[in-house]
Amino acid sequence: MTTIKDAGAPVALPLDTILAGDCIEAMQGLPAASVDLIFADPPYNLQLKGELHRPDNSRVDAVDDDWDRFDSLKTYDAFTRAWLTEARRVLKPDGAIWVIGSYHNVFRLGAALQDLGYWLLNDVVWRKSNPMPNFRGKRFTNAHETLIWASRSEGAKYTFNYEALKALNEGVQMRSDWTIPICTGHERLKDDNGDKAHPTQKPEALLHRVLVGTTKPGDVVLDPFFGTGTTGAVAKMLGRSWIGIERDAGYRKVAEARISRVRKFDREALEVSTSKRAEPRVAFGVLVERGLLRPGEELWSLSGRHKAKVRADGTLIADDVKGSIHQVGAHLEGAPSCNGWTYWHFRREGQIVPIDYFRQQIRAEMQAG
Amino acid sequence: MTTIKDAGAPVALPLDTILAGDCIEAMQGLPAASVDLIFADPPYNLQLKGELHRPDNSRVDAVDDDWDRFDSLKTYDAFTRAWLTEARRVLKPDGAIWVIGSYHNVFRLGAALQDLGYWLLNDVVWRKSNPMPNFRGKRFTNAHETLIWASRSEGAKYTFNYEALKALNEGVQMRSDWTIPICTGHERLKDDNGDKAHPTQKPEALLHRVLVGTTKPGDVVLDPFFGTGTTGAVAKMLGRSWIGIERDAGYRKVAEARISRVRKFDREALEVSTSKRAEPRVAFGVLVERGLLRPGEELWSLSGRHKAKVRADGTLIADDVKGSIHQVGAHLEGAPSCNGWTYWHFRREGQIVPIDYFRQQIRAEMQAG
DNA sequence: ACGATTGCTGAATCGGCTG
DNA sequence: ACAGCCGATTCAGCAATCG
């Protein structure tokens, strides 16, 4: 019996699995707009070894060392644009991508992203605390790599867990330079001979920051150059779904074993700080409705210089202006905008308290109820 | 009488002057293969949309100058490739170029350099110890800019003063990430109204490291986007010849006045280390790089009996000895060893202060960064 | 005089929901 | 689609003022 798949039927995503094969072909088998985030660590070298494809997906013939640099760069660009095009198709409209590279290839990557319609959000520098020295003393120690973070399109509502990242960074907002050691020691995967299993294994700390910062629990993360599966391992720990693509059977095997050993963190551990923006919205009028503030009661700015009267409909009236708590505050301060919740205060027993106190009380009730 | 210039005759270089006009046309007037180093800080093409306010409602004074506006990426690329082509013609065969940019434009710059036949040597990250925060909490703090260092061609014998850079960096080889504060305070040039004279003035410490590291005394340094002349000012201090190109008459005037105030450092101060030596790990060179101590400035022992002169690479020279602050101190005291940080003092307004004062200052900054 | 406090500013691609 | 409006959001360094 043959199962015929409807052309329009939703295709199930191969979640939490490693797809074997070329990344462009494998991505072609995935449905459009199905992935929340892509993390890609493509080949850095310019002397491509034949795994490359032209824009029409025909295979590039075997390596020819006599190729001049122009042809080589051109070939690399064609490969880059081919897989980035497929990646963009697979991304959800509000999805985003991270790519990582060194100065050999990162300018090709960045230019291609811009040309294909991605919107650059930041470039991020991975500062290696323990880089390999420059042995010949002919250049600067190559002590960093560059990541580019881009949304699928300009205006996309990409995920950015601002408060979580700020918490990771001792309470100040996360900068575009991250100091992280290279992957060594126990974390570095070894093959049966005790040699490193993969030449460019990325540290889990790097993926941790990427995934905590720019995905939500349950999001689908795709890594088209999976290697030994750092992306999958960290995604599993963090309660994200993942899809890996890898051509090399040896790497797939190592990745499979590695990820099976990983245990997901507790749900509590995965809860990250959220911003006020994510909390439910409360109208000022509700405070009046519930009798927390009485119509006719006076509110004061912190300095006590300005005051306004509460009206029954949840607007304020001051000497020469009426409107929302925000509008009246902005007008009195001559400011372009004003957060009325923190600007206005009420008095109780000699104390002066911001009205946000009541909002928090209401939010707590909403949570409980 | 008319002087007829032979087509093949050497054309005199307009050394230590600012050329007025468009950088492409001005470079066309320079002879081929005449310049040792180019430092270029081209427009970044920021493409800002609306206004931005800080949380305290103050307005951010953004870069909205006409010279930073381009119709499209295509227009920007055409401009970039035009000036980089002319720059390459003007460079000596063993010459090199530095370009600086942010994620908005640096991928266009890097890709263009590669396409035009330059050979990338390093990308270098300028980590700002005091960047402007991301006020809306929507992205990572944009805390760095990227410099690309490239030779005119593959195989060129570019200048790289390995030992001088190592001396500047506590005796370990210089990495590809440089932590330097943005240009503020007295170094920041102001116009007659007290406003910043140029929106994107670069810190002298950045140019100090570039020129000490990749030029020789007497080299010709060209800056096709001269602005207020940081490149010229530092080149003059360091005994390099310079040529600036600038379209804006206001900037030229500021640069002219600035550079005329600069004094060249002593010749002795400009001799940098060329031989290998086992140096103790001292950060003294950073004090020089950041302008806390001037090359040529005299340091004194507490008693005032001994003195020595500061050199640009962070070594000292006294009557009959040169070396690190520790070595010179030990020699003058006839002692087996000496802590140069507490031995040497500088004078400010009649006060005599140990140089360790500045080290503590730098350490505080590094902590912050 | 000197430490503490307040104020200003820097190459920035810096909303999101509702009607 | 678009307008209107709510309402969230900052770090380091320097200078001027205050006590």
GROMACS .gro file of C-alpha atoms in nm, chain A residues 18-22 197-198 226-228 245-255:
model
   21
   18ILE     CA    1   2.015   1.443   1.293
   19LEU     CA    2   1.952   1.446   0.921
   20ALA     CA    3   2.222   1.284   0.713
   21GLY     CA    4   2.344   1.453   0.400
   22ASP     CA    5   2.415   1.783   0.237
  197ALA     CA    6   3.674   1.418   1.740
  198HIS     CA    7   3.616   1.744   1.551
  226PHE     CA    8   2.589   2.011   1.306
  227GLY     CA    9   2.936   1.861   1.352
  228THR     CA   10   2.952   1.694   1.691
  245ILE     CA   11   2.216   1.832   0.951
  246GLU     CA   12   2.552   1.663   0.905
  247ARG     CA   13   2.716   1.494   0.607
  248ASP     CA   14   2.984   1.304   0.795
  249ALA     CA   15   2.872   0.976   0.947
  250GLY     CA   16   3.150   0.983   1.205
  251TYR     CA   17   3.045   1.319   1.338
  252ARG     CA   18   2.680   1.209   1.342
  253LYS     CA   19   2.769   0.909   1.552
  254VAL     CA   20   2.963   1.117   1.806
  255ALA     CA   21   2.684   1.374   1.821
   0.00000   0.00000   0.00000
